[in-house]
mmCIF file of C-alpha atoms in Angstrom:
data_model
loop_
_atom_site.group_PDB
_atom_site.id
_atom_site.type_symbol
_atom_site.label_atom_id
_atom_site.label_comp_id
_atom_site.label_asym_id
_atom_site.label_seq_id
_atom_site.Cartn_x
_atom_site.Cartn_y
_atom_site.Cartn_z
ATOM 1 C CA MET S 1 0.000 0.000 0.000
ATOM 2 C CA VAL S 2 2.836 2.372 0.796
ATOM 3 C CA ALA S 3 4.388 1.631 -2.605
ATOM 4 C CA THR S 4 1.027 2.250 -4.309
ATOM 5 C CA LEU S 5 0.706 5.626 -2.609
ATOM 6 C CA ALA S 6 4.247 6.591 -3.570
ATOM 7 C CA GLN S 7 3.764 5.519 -7.195
ATOM 8 C CA GLN S 8 0.627 7.661 -7.489
ATOM 9 C CA ASP S 9 2.394 10.765 -6.122
ATOM 10 C CA TYR S 10 0.915 10.580 -2.616
ATOM 11 C CA SER S 11 4.348 10.546 -1.041
ATOM 12 C CA LEU S 12 3.332 12.420 2.123
ATOM 13 C CA LEU S 13 0.498 9.977 2.818
ATOM 14 C CA ALA S 14 2.885 7.116 2.093
ATOM 15 C CA GLU S 15 5.403 8.432 4.619
ATOM 16 C CA ILE S 16 2.731 8.950 7.290
ATOM 17 C CA MET S 17 1.297 5.477 6.793
ATOM 18 C CA PHE S 18 4.751 3.877 6.744
ATOM 19 C CA PHE S 19 5.718 5.513 10.025
ATOM 20 C CA LEU S 20 2.450 4.811 11.876
ATOM 21 C CA THR S 21 1.950 1.200 10.780
ATOM 22 C CA PHE S 22 5.491 -0.066 10.200
ATOM 23 C CA GLY S 23 8.262 2.322 11.195
ATOM 24 C CA SER S 24 7.133 3.168 14.736
ATOM 25 C CA PRO S 25 6.214 -0.403 15.813
ATOM 26 C CA VAL S 26 9.410 -1.911 14.344
ATOM 27 C CA LEU S 27 11.586 0.761 15.936
ATOM 28 C CA PHE S 28 9.721 0.365 19.242
ATOM 29 C CA LEU S 29 10.257 -3.402 19.300
ATOM 30 C CA LEU S 30 13.932 -3.105 18.329
ATOM 31 C CA LEU S 31 14.521 -0.569 21.089
ATOM 32 C CA CYS S 32 12.706 -2.803 23.593
ATOM 33 C CA LEU S 33 14.936 -5.729 22.598
ATOM 34 C CA TYR S 34 18.035 -3.558 22.876
ATOM 35 C CA VAL S 35 17.171 -2.138 26.304
ATOM 36 C CA PHE S 36 15.885 -5.348 27.886
ATOM 37 C CA THR S 37 18.834 -7.339 26.512
ATOM 38 C CA GLY S 38 21.168 -4.980 28.337
ATOM 39 C CA LEU S 39 19.135 -5.275 31.537
ATOM 40 C CA ARG S 40 18.946 -9.060 31.203
ATOM 41 C CA TYR S 41 22.743 -9.367 31.069
ATOM 42 C CA GLN S 42 23.324 -6.526 33.561
ATOM 43 C CA GLN S 43 25.204 -4.370 31.066
ATOM 44 C CA VAL S 44 24.832 -0.693 30.205
ATOM 45 C CA LEU S 45 24.803 -0.623 26.402
ATOM 46 C CA PRO S 46 25.721 2.511 24.406
ATOM 47 C CA GLY S 47 22.805 4.936 24.127
ATOM 48 C CA MET S 48 20.629 2.926 26.502
ATOM 49 C CA LEU S 49 19.062 5.990 28.159
ATOM 50 C CA TYR S 50 18.309 7.615 24.806
ATOM 51 C CA ALA S 51 16.798 4.349 23.530
ATOM 52 C CA THR S 52 14.533 4.159 26.588
ATOM 53 C CA ARG S 53 13.355 7.756 26.191
ATOM 54 C CA THR S 54 12.657 7.137 22.502
ATOM 55 C CA LEU S 55 10.620 3.963 23.002
ATOM 56 C CA VAL S 56 8.548 5.664 25.717
ATOM 57 C CA ARG S 57 7.653 8.481 23.306
ATOM 58 C CA LEU S 58 6.982 6.100 20.402
ATOM 59 C CA ARG S 59 4.135 4.359 22.231
ATOM 60 C CA HIS S 60 1.649 7.077 21.281
ATOM 61 C CA TRP S 61 2.374 6.707 17.556
ATOM 62 C CA ILE S 62 1.952 2.951 17.088
ATOM 63 C CA MET S 63 -1.259 2.433 15.101
ATOM 64 C CA VAL S 64 -1.221 -1.201 13.995
ATOM 65 C CA ASP S 65 -4.456 -1.816 15.926
ATOM 66 C CA VAL S 66 -6.100 1.209 14.281
ATOM 67 C CA PHE S 67 -5.059 -0.063 10.848
ATOM 68 C CA TYR S 68 -6.452 -3.510 11.671
ATOM 69 C CA ILE S 69 -9.884 -2.050 12.503
ATOM 70 C CA ALA S 70 -9.718 -0.005 9.288
ATOM 71 C CA THR S 71 -9.044 -3.248 7.400
ATOM 72 C CA LEU S 72 -12.193 -4.803 8.882
ATOM 73 C CA VAL S 73 -14.246 -1.740 7.941
ATOM 74 C CA SER S 74 -12.897 -1.859 4.379
ATOM 75 C CA TYR S 75 -13.617 -5.589 4.150
ATOM 76 C CA ILE S 76 -17.257 -5.086 5.148
ATOM 77 C CA LYS S 77 -17.592 -2.382 2.506
ATOM 78 C CA ILE S 78 -15.869 -4.235 -0.353
ATOM 79 C CA SER S 79 -17.410 -7.647 0.403
ATOM 80 C CA GLY S 80 -20.697 -6.453 -1.075
ATOM 81 C CA MET S 81 -19.018 -5.848 -4.440
ATOM 82 C CA ALA S 82 -16.402 -8.602 -4.626
ATOM 83 C CA GLN S 83 -15.373 -11.871 -3.027
ATOM 84 C CA ILE S 84 -12.524 -11.346 -0.586
ATOM 85 C CA HIS S 85 -10.450 -13.797 1.437
ATOM 86 C CA PHE S 86 -8.072 -12.899 4.220
ATOM 87 C CA GLY S 87 -4.473 -14.038 3.955
ATOM 88 C CA LEU S 88 -2.229 -15.140 6.788
ATOM 89 C CA ALA S 89 -0.906 -11.597 7.182
ATOM 90 C CA PHE S 90 -4.349 -10.452 8.340
ATOM 91 C CA TRP S 91 -4.318 -12.839 11.300
ATOM 92 C CA PHE S 92 -0.675 -12.143 12.071
ATOM 93 C CA MET S 93 -1.514 -8.433 12.115
ATOM 94 C CA MET S 94 -4.296 -9.076 14.640
ATOM 95 C CA VAL S 95 -1.871 -10.923 16.932
ATOM 96 C CA LEU S 96 0.781 -8.241 16.393
ATOM 97 C CA GLY S 97 -1.681 -5.496 17.317
ATOM 98 C CA ILE S 98 -2.663 -7.250 20.552
ATOM 99 C CA LEU S 99 0.960 -7.918 21.504
ATOM 100 C CA LEU S 100 1.985 -4.337 20.729
ATOM 101 C CA ILE S 101 -0.793 -2.978 22.942
ATOM 102 C CA ARG S 102 0.259 -5.270 25.767
ATOM 103 C CA THR S 103 3.950 -4.465 25.312
ATOM 104 C CA SER S 104 3.531 -0.693 25.011
ATOM 105 C CA GLN S 105 1.293 -0.539 28.075
ATOM 106 C CA GLY S 106 3.526 -2.874 30.056
ATOM 107 C CA VAL S 107 6.849 -1.085 29.540
ATOM 108 C CA PRO S 108 7.795 0.091 33.065
ATOM 109 C CA GLU S 109 9.882 3.116 32.119
ATOM 110 C CA HIS S 110 10.241 4.153 35.769
ATOM 111 C CA TRP S 111 11.738 0.752 36.604
ATOM 112 C CA ILE S 112 13.937 0.692 33.465
ATOM 113 C CA PHE S 113 15.509 4.065 34.211
ATOM 114 C CA TYR S 114 16.108 3.007 37.804
ATOM 115 C CA GLN S 115 17.794 -0.254 36.767
ATOM 116 C CA ILE S 116 20.042 1.538 34.278
ATOM 117 C CA GLN S 117 21.182 3.925 36.989
ATOM 118 C CA ARG S 118 21.881 1.070 39.377
ATOM 119 C CA LEU S 119 24.030 -0.601 36.726
ATOM 120 C CA THR S 120 26.086 2.602 36.438
ATOM 121 C CA GLY S 121 26.635 2.659 40.196
ATOM 122 C CA HIS S 122 24.114 5.403 41.052
ATOM 123 C CA ASP S 123 21.076 5.040 43.304
ATOM 124 C CA PRO S 124 18.476 7.751 42.484
ATOM 125 C CA THR S 125 16.581 7.036 45.708
ATOM 126 C CA LEU S 126 19.389 8.665 47.691
ATOM 127 C CA HIS S 127 17.899 12.059 46.751
ATOM 128 C CA MET S 128 14.519 11.224 48.277
ATOM 129 C CA HIS S 129 15.439 12.725 51.678
ATOM 130 C CA ASN S 130 16.204 16.109 50.126
ATOM 131 C CA THR S 131 13.506 18.657 50.994
ATOM 132 C CA ASP S 132 14.151 20.808 47.917
ATOM 133 C CA THR S 133 13.459 18.380 45.108
ATOM 134 C CA ILE S 134 11.922 18.364 41.661
ATOM 135 C CA ASN S 135 10.289 15.499 39.792
ATOM 136 C CA CYS S 136 11.371 14.603 36.271
ATOM 137 C CA HIS S 137 8.552 14.762 33.692
ATOM 138 C CA TYR S 138 9.531 11.468 32.078
ATOM 139 C CA CYS S 139 11.022 9.059 34.618
ATOM 140 C CA LEU S 140 9.250 10.613 37.666
ATOM 141 C CA PHE S 141 12.300 10.361 39.915
ATOM 142 C CA GLU S 142 12.961 13.114 42.434
ATOM 143 C CA GLN S 143 16.086 15.185 41.903
ATOM 144 C CA PRO S 144 17.682 18.093 43.777
ATOM 145 C CA ASP S 145 16.064 21.231 42.359
ATOM 146 C CA THR S 146 19.509 22.742 41.805
ATOM 147 C CA GLN S 147 20.043 20.420 38.824
ATOM 148 C CA ASN S 148 19.066 21.219 35.255
ATOM 149 C CA VAL S 149 19.337 17.692 33.848
ATOM 150 C CA CYS S 150 17.807 14.520 35.278
ATOM 151 C CA ASP S 151 20.410 12.124 36.677
ATOM 152 C CA VAL S 152 18.245 9.152 35.781
ATOM 153 C CA CYS S 153 17.026 9.623 32.201
ATOM 154 C CA GLY S 154 18.968 12.686 31.061
ATOM 155 C CA SER S 155 15.902 14.865 30.376
ATOM 156 C CA TYR S 156 15.829 18.586 31.147
ATOM 157 C CA LEU S 157 14.285 19.372 34.528
ATOM 158 C CA SER S 158 11.581 21.961 35.182
ATOM 159 C CA ARG S 159 8.757 22.163 37.692
ATOM 160 C CA ARG S 160 6.242 22.448 34.881
ATOM 161 C CA LYS S 161 6.582 21.922 31.141
ATOM 162 C CA PRO S 162 7.896 25.240 29.791
ATOM 163 C CA LEU S 163 5.261 27.173 27.815
ATOM 164 C CA SER S 164 2.936 24.179 28.043
ATOM 165 C CA LEU S 165 -0.287 26.188 27.625
ATOM 166 C CA SER S 166 1.045 28.303 24.755
ATOM 167 C CA ILE S 167 2.431 25.347 22.823
ATOM 168 C CA SER S 168 -0.660 23.221 23.385
ATOM 169 C CA MET S 169 -2.983 26.059 22.341
ATOM 170 C CA ALA S 170 -0.903 26.787 19.219
ATOM 171 C CA PHE S 171 -1.167 23.191 18.005
ATOM 172 C CA LEU S 172 -4.870 23.090 18.881
ATOM 173 C CA LEU S 173 -5.634 26.272 16.929
ATOM 174 C CA ALA S 174 -3.740 24.878 13.943
ATOM 175 C CA ALA S 175 -5.825 21.690 14.184
ATOM 176 C CA ILE S 176 -9.061 23.717 14.263
ATOM 177 C CA ILE S 177 -7.986 25.626 11.148
ATOM 178 C CA PHE S 178 -7.100 22.426 9.265
ATOM 179 C CA TYR S 179 -10.345 20.758 10.350
ATOM 180 C CA ILE S 180 -12.364 23.156 8.157
ATOM 181 C CA PRO S 181 -10.870 22.096 4.774
ATOM 182 C CA ALA S 182 -10.754 18.495 6.041
ATOM 183 C CA ASN S 183 -14.570 18.537 6.062
ATOM 184 C CA LEU S 184 -15.194 20.753 3.037
ATOM 185 C CA LEU S 185 -12.769 19.176 0.551
ATOM 186 C CA PRO S 186 -13.250 15.669 -0.898
ATOM 187 C CA MET S 187 -11.868 12.822 1.189
ATOM 188 C CA MET S 188 -12.167 10.202 -1.560
ATOM 189 C CA ILE S 189 -12.543 10.359 -5.334
ATOM 190 C CA THR S 190 -14.031 7.436 -7.264
ATOM 191 C CA ARG S 191 -12.978 7.543 -10.904
ATOM 192 C CA SER S 192 -14.685 5.612 -13.693
ATOM 193 C CA PRO S 193 -14.945 6.142 -17.469
ATOM 194 C CA GLY S 194 -16.727 9.429 -17.979
ATOM 195 C CA THR S 195 -17.368 10.214 -14.304
ATOM 196 C CA ASN S 196 -15.425 11.365 -11.269
ATOM 197 C CA LEU S 197 -17.345 11.169 -7.989
ATOM 198 C CA ALA S 198 -15.813 13.226 -5.180
ATOM 199 C CA SER S 199 -17.164 12.671 -1.675
ATOM 200 C CA THR S 200 -16.496 14.509 1.556
ATOM 201 C CA ILE S 201 -16.499 12.865 4.988
ATOM 202 C CA LEU S 202 -20.203 13.606 5.472
ATOM 203 C CA ASP S 203 -21.007 12.380 1.949
ATOM 204 C CA GLY S 204 -19.307 9.076 2.686
ATOM 205 C CA ILE S 205 -21.140 8.646 5.997
ATOM 206 C CA GLU S 206 -24.486 9.470 4.374
ATOM 207 C CA TYR S 207 -23.843 7.069 1.490
ATOM 208 C CA MET S 208 -22.942 4.192 3.813
ATOM 209 C CA TRP S 209 -25.974 4.852 6.006
ATOM 210 C CA ASN S 210 -28.380 4.937 3.052
ATOM 211 C CA ASP S 211 -26.711 1.857 1.562
ATOM 212 C CA GLY S 212 -27.477 -0.147 4.690
ATOM 213 C CA ASP S 213 -23.921 -0.194 6.071
ATOM 214 C CA VAL S 214 -25.023 1.283 9.387
ATOM 215 C CA LEU S 215 -22.114 -0.143 11.381
ATOM 216 C CA ILE S 216 -19.520 1.304 9.003
ATOM 217 C CA ALA S 217 -21.325 4.653 8.993
ATOM 218 C CA VAL S 218 -21.269 4.757 12.793
ATOM 219 C CA VAL S 219 -17.569 3.812 12.935
ATOM 220 C CA ILE S 220 -16.571 6.423 10.343
ATOM 221 C CA PHE S 221 -18.745 9.078 11.989
ATOM 222 C CA SER S 222 -17.203 8.340 15.381
ATOM 223 C CA ALA S 223 -13.633 8.379 14.059
ATOM 224 C CA SER S 224 -13.942 11.295 11.623
ATOM 225 C CA MET S 225 -16.473 13.585 13.277
ATOM 226 C CA ALA S 226 -17.189 12.737 16.914
ATOM 227 C CA ILE S 227 -13.668 12.038 18.203
ATOM 228 C CA PRO S 228 -11.940 15.084 16.595
ATOM 229 C CA VAL S 229 -14.693 17.482 17.701
ATOM 230 C CA LEU S 230 -14.860 16.064 21.224
ATOM 231 C CA LYS S 231 -11.077 16.128 21.491
ATOM 232 C CA ILE S 232 -10.922 19.774 20.405
ATOM 233 C CA ILE S 233 -13.667 20.714 22.889
ATOM 234 C CA SER S 234 -11.958 18.736 25.653
ATOM 235 C CA MET S 235 -8.619 20.437 25.019
ATOM 236 C CA LEU S 236 -10.310 23.859 25.079
ATOM 237 C CA VAL S 237 -11.901 22.983 28.429
ATOM 238 C CA LEU S 238 -8.552 21.800 29.804
ATOM 239 C CA LEU S 239 -6.643 24.835 28.563
ATOM 240 C CA TYR S 240 -9.233 27.264 29.924
ATOM 241 C CA SER S 241 -9.332 25.447 33.266
ATOM 242 C CA ALA S 242 -5.543 25.505 33.568
ATOM 243 C CA ALA S 243 -5.157 29.128 32.470
ATOM 244 C CA TYR S 244 -8.134 30.882 34.070
ATOM 245 C CA GLN S 245 -10.660 29.038 36.216
ATOM 246 C CA PRO S 246 -11.435 25.316 36.574
ATOM 247 C CA LEU S 247 -14.720 24.372 34.915
ATOM 248 C CA MET S 248 -14.988 21.183 36.985
ATOM 249 C CA SER S 249 -13.089 19.373 39.705
ATOM 250 C CA ALA S 250 -9.397 18.673 39.194
ATOM 251 C CA ARG S 251 -10.044 14.954 39.410
ATOM 252 C CA LYS S 252 -12.594 15.075 36.572
ATOM 253 C CA LEU S 253 -10.335 17.295 34.484
ATOM 254 C CA THR S 254 -7.465 14.854 34.946
ATOM 255 C CA VAL S 255 -9.668 11.952 33.843
ATOM 256 C CA LEU S 256 -10.795 14.038 30.854
ATOM 257 C CA TYR S 257 -7.159 14.636 29.920
ATOM 258 C CA ARG S 258 -6.264 10.936 30.116
ATOM 259 C CA ILE S 259 -9.207 10.027 27.878
ATOM 260 C CA THR S 260 -8.402 12.823 25.421
ATOM 261 C CA GLU S 261 -4.766 11.752 25.261
ATOM 262 C CA SER S 262 -5.635 8.126 24.477
ATOM 263 C CA ILE S 263 -8.482 8.331 21.915
ATOM 264 C CA GLY S 264 -7.070 10.798 19.409
ATOM 265 C CA ARG S 265 -5.188 8.292 17.254
ATOM 266 C CA TRP S 266 -8.397 6.387 16.407
ATOM 267 C CA SER S 267 -9.398 9.188 14.051
ATOM 268 C CA MET S 268 -6.873 7.757 11.576
ATOM 269 C CA ILE S 269 -9.337 4.957 10.751
ATOM 270 C CA ASP S 270 -10.934 7.026 7.979
ATOM 271 C CA ILE S 271 -7.566 7.754 6.350
ATOM 272 C CA PHE S 272 -6.551 4.100 6.475
ATOM 273 C CA VAL S 273 -9.905 3.038 4.968
ATOM 274 C CA VAL S 274 -9.387 5.361 1.990
ATOM 275 C CA ILE S 275 -5.852 4.022 1.465
ATOM 276 C CA ILE S 276 -7.015 0.397 1.683
ATOM 277 C CA LEU S 277 -9.851 1.031 -0.781
ATOM 278 C CA MET S 278 -7.411 2.685 -3.173
ATOM 279 C CA SER S 279 -5.109 -0.349 -3.043
ATOM 280 C CA ALA S 280 -7.792 -3.055 -3.098
ATOM 281 C CA PHE S 281 -10.446 -1.500 -5.322
ATOM 282 C CA SER S 282 -8.574 -0.721 -8.521
ATOM 283 C CA THR S 283 -9.868 -2.001 -11.868
ATOM 284 C CA PRO S 284 -9.719 -0.726 -15.455
ATOM 285 C CA LEU S 285 -13.334 0.416 -15.047
ATOM 286 C CA ALA S 286 -13.080 2.152 -11.673
ATOM 287 C CA HIS S 287 -10.574 3.044 -9.017
ATOM 288 C CA VAL S 288 -10.393 5.075 -5.824
ATOM 289 C CA THR S 289 -7.924 7.872 -5.055
ATOM 290 C CA PRO S 290 -7.473 9.956 -1.890
ATOM 291 C CA GLY S 291 -8.831 13.485 -2.005
ATOM 292 C CA ALA S 292 -7.205 16.683 -0.777
ATOM 293 C CA ALA S 293 -8.978 16.355 2.583
ATOM 294 C CA THR S 294 -6.825 13.369 3.549
ATOM 295 C CA ILE S 295 -3.756 15.558 4.088
ATOM 296 C CA TYR S 296 -5.699 18.103 6.129
ATOM 297 C CA PHE S 297 -7.350 15.388 8.205
ATOM 298 C CA CYS S 298 -3.993 13.724 8.906
ATOM 299 C CA ALA S 299 -2.757 17.114 10.066
ATOM 300 C CA VAL S 300 -5.763 17.461 12.391
ATOM 301 C CA VAL S 301 -5.114 14.074 14.013
ATOM 302 C CA ILE S 302 -1.379 14.676 14.439
ATOM 303 C CA LEU S 303 -1.776 18.254 15.694
ATOM 304 C CA THR S 304 -4.423 17.341 18.278
ATOM 305 C CA MET S 305 -2.237 14.493 19.518
ATOM 306 C CA ILE S 306 0.747 16.828 19.878
ATOM 307 C CA SER S 307 -1.485 19.391 21.599
ATOM 308 C CA ALA S 308 -2.561 16.810 24.185
ATOM 309 C CA LEU S 309 1.000 15.557 24.700
ATOM 310 C CA SER S 310 2.274 19.135 25.148
ATOM 311 C CA PHE S 311 -0.275 19.896 27.862
ATOM 312 C CA ASP S 312 0.911 19.581 31.466
ATOM 313 C CA PRO S 313 -2.021 18.229 33.553
ATOM 314 C CA ARG S 314 -0.358 19.388 36.779
ATOM 315 C CA LEU S 315 -1.331 22.934 35.809
ATOM 316 C CA ILE S 316 -4.939 21.917 36.508
ATOM 317 C CA TRP S 317 -4.093 21.279 40.147
ATOM 318 C CA ASP S 318 -2.055 24.492 40.342
ATOM 319 C CA GLU S 319 -5.063 26.477 39.181
ATOM 320 C CA MET S 320 -7.308 24.575 41.582
ATOM 321 C CA LYS S 321 -5.115 25.715 44.485
ATOM 322 C CA ARG S 322 -5.643 29.310 43.378
ATOM 323 C CA HIS S 323 -9.425 28.726 43.448
ATOM 324 C CA PRO S 324 -9.966 26.818 46.706
ATOM 325 C CA SER S 325 -13.674 27.674 46.809
ATOM 326 C CA HIS S 326 -14.278 25.718 43.606
ATOM 327 C CA HIS S 327 -12.294 22.801 44.997
ATOM 328 C CA LYS S 328 -14.326 22.764 48.220
ATOM 329 C CA SER S 329 -17.649 22.891 46.385
ATOM 330 C CA SER S 330 -16.528 20.012 44.158
ATOM 331 C CA ASN S 331 -15.608 17.951 47.211
ATOM 332 C CA LYS S 332 -18.997 18.636 48.789
ATOM 333 C CA ARG S 333 -20.828 17.479 45.670
ATOM 334 C CA HIS S 334 -18.611 14.401 45.504
ATOM 335 C CA SER S 335 -19.189 13.505 49.189
ATOM 336 C CA SER S 336 -22.945 14.046 48.961
#
């Protein structure tokens, strides 16, 4: 599929798909093997800290499971027009997706960083008695607040992510701007002799609904419309609550942030469906090509994910301390 995209001059889409479905999971697994091999044999390998930091950040960008669901959606759609059989790769991809989810969620970065430091002869827990400490954003270990670089993972230390609100808002505003052409421009173009049918996201959802593919319509609507809109609204609520006044309790805002951070990547289902249809549904009489909206929609998904990752949820609790009356009223409602 990546080769098909590249051959038809969709090089940017090809690069995005290659990274999300092949590059990031392969690199993640190789880094896991490298790091855990060193820990297994009690050796500090070259670049071990950097490899650990990289694999921790890669977890958000592994989308094999999203691509697998997109494959199922495409199969349901194409099966009404042609006879399709799954190859062995389909089932291997299902197993790979499950194992990647389990591996990415089970990587104990806090423990890995600690073990690496112990192998180098340092014990990070010796700083725990220090009253003036600062927690690292990535490995969570306490450090003396006089240091600028974390002794454990090598990251830069700061009490809060620098310019977190400004950076997060900038990416969110860019996503909102790109979301407009993503909905107005065609997402998919079906070409046949004498006709070119361009359909937007809403056109595709309406067509599937009227054609009886209710499940596909619901999945595409959720991934392409509901999740991006809800994520944008959620990020606006979080940014306003952290910058001005909390709109709900800090606990609820933190839960909202965790949900927002985790669901954003599922919006890529629609893009993957278009790419799969282009690769699978290509005949001399008709073929499918991605429309201009695919690039804008990819930008929306990536920008909203970066916006969520740039946000520092601890700012919510900082703002809550500056508005103790709101915190007390939230506790009363919770206790009642």
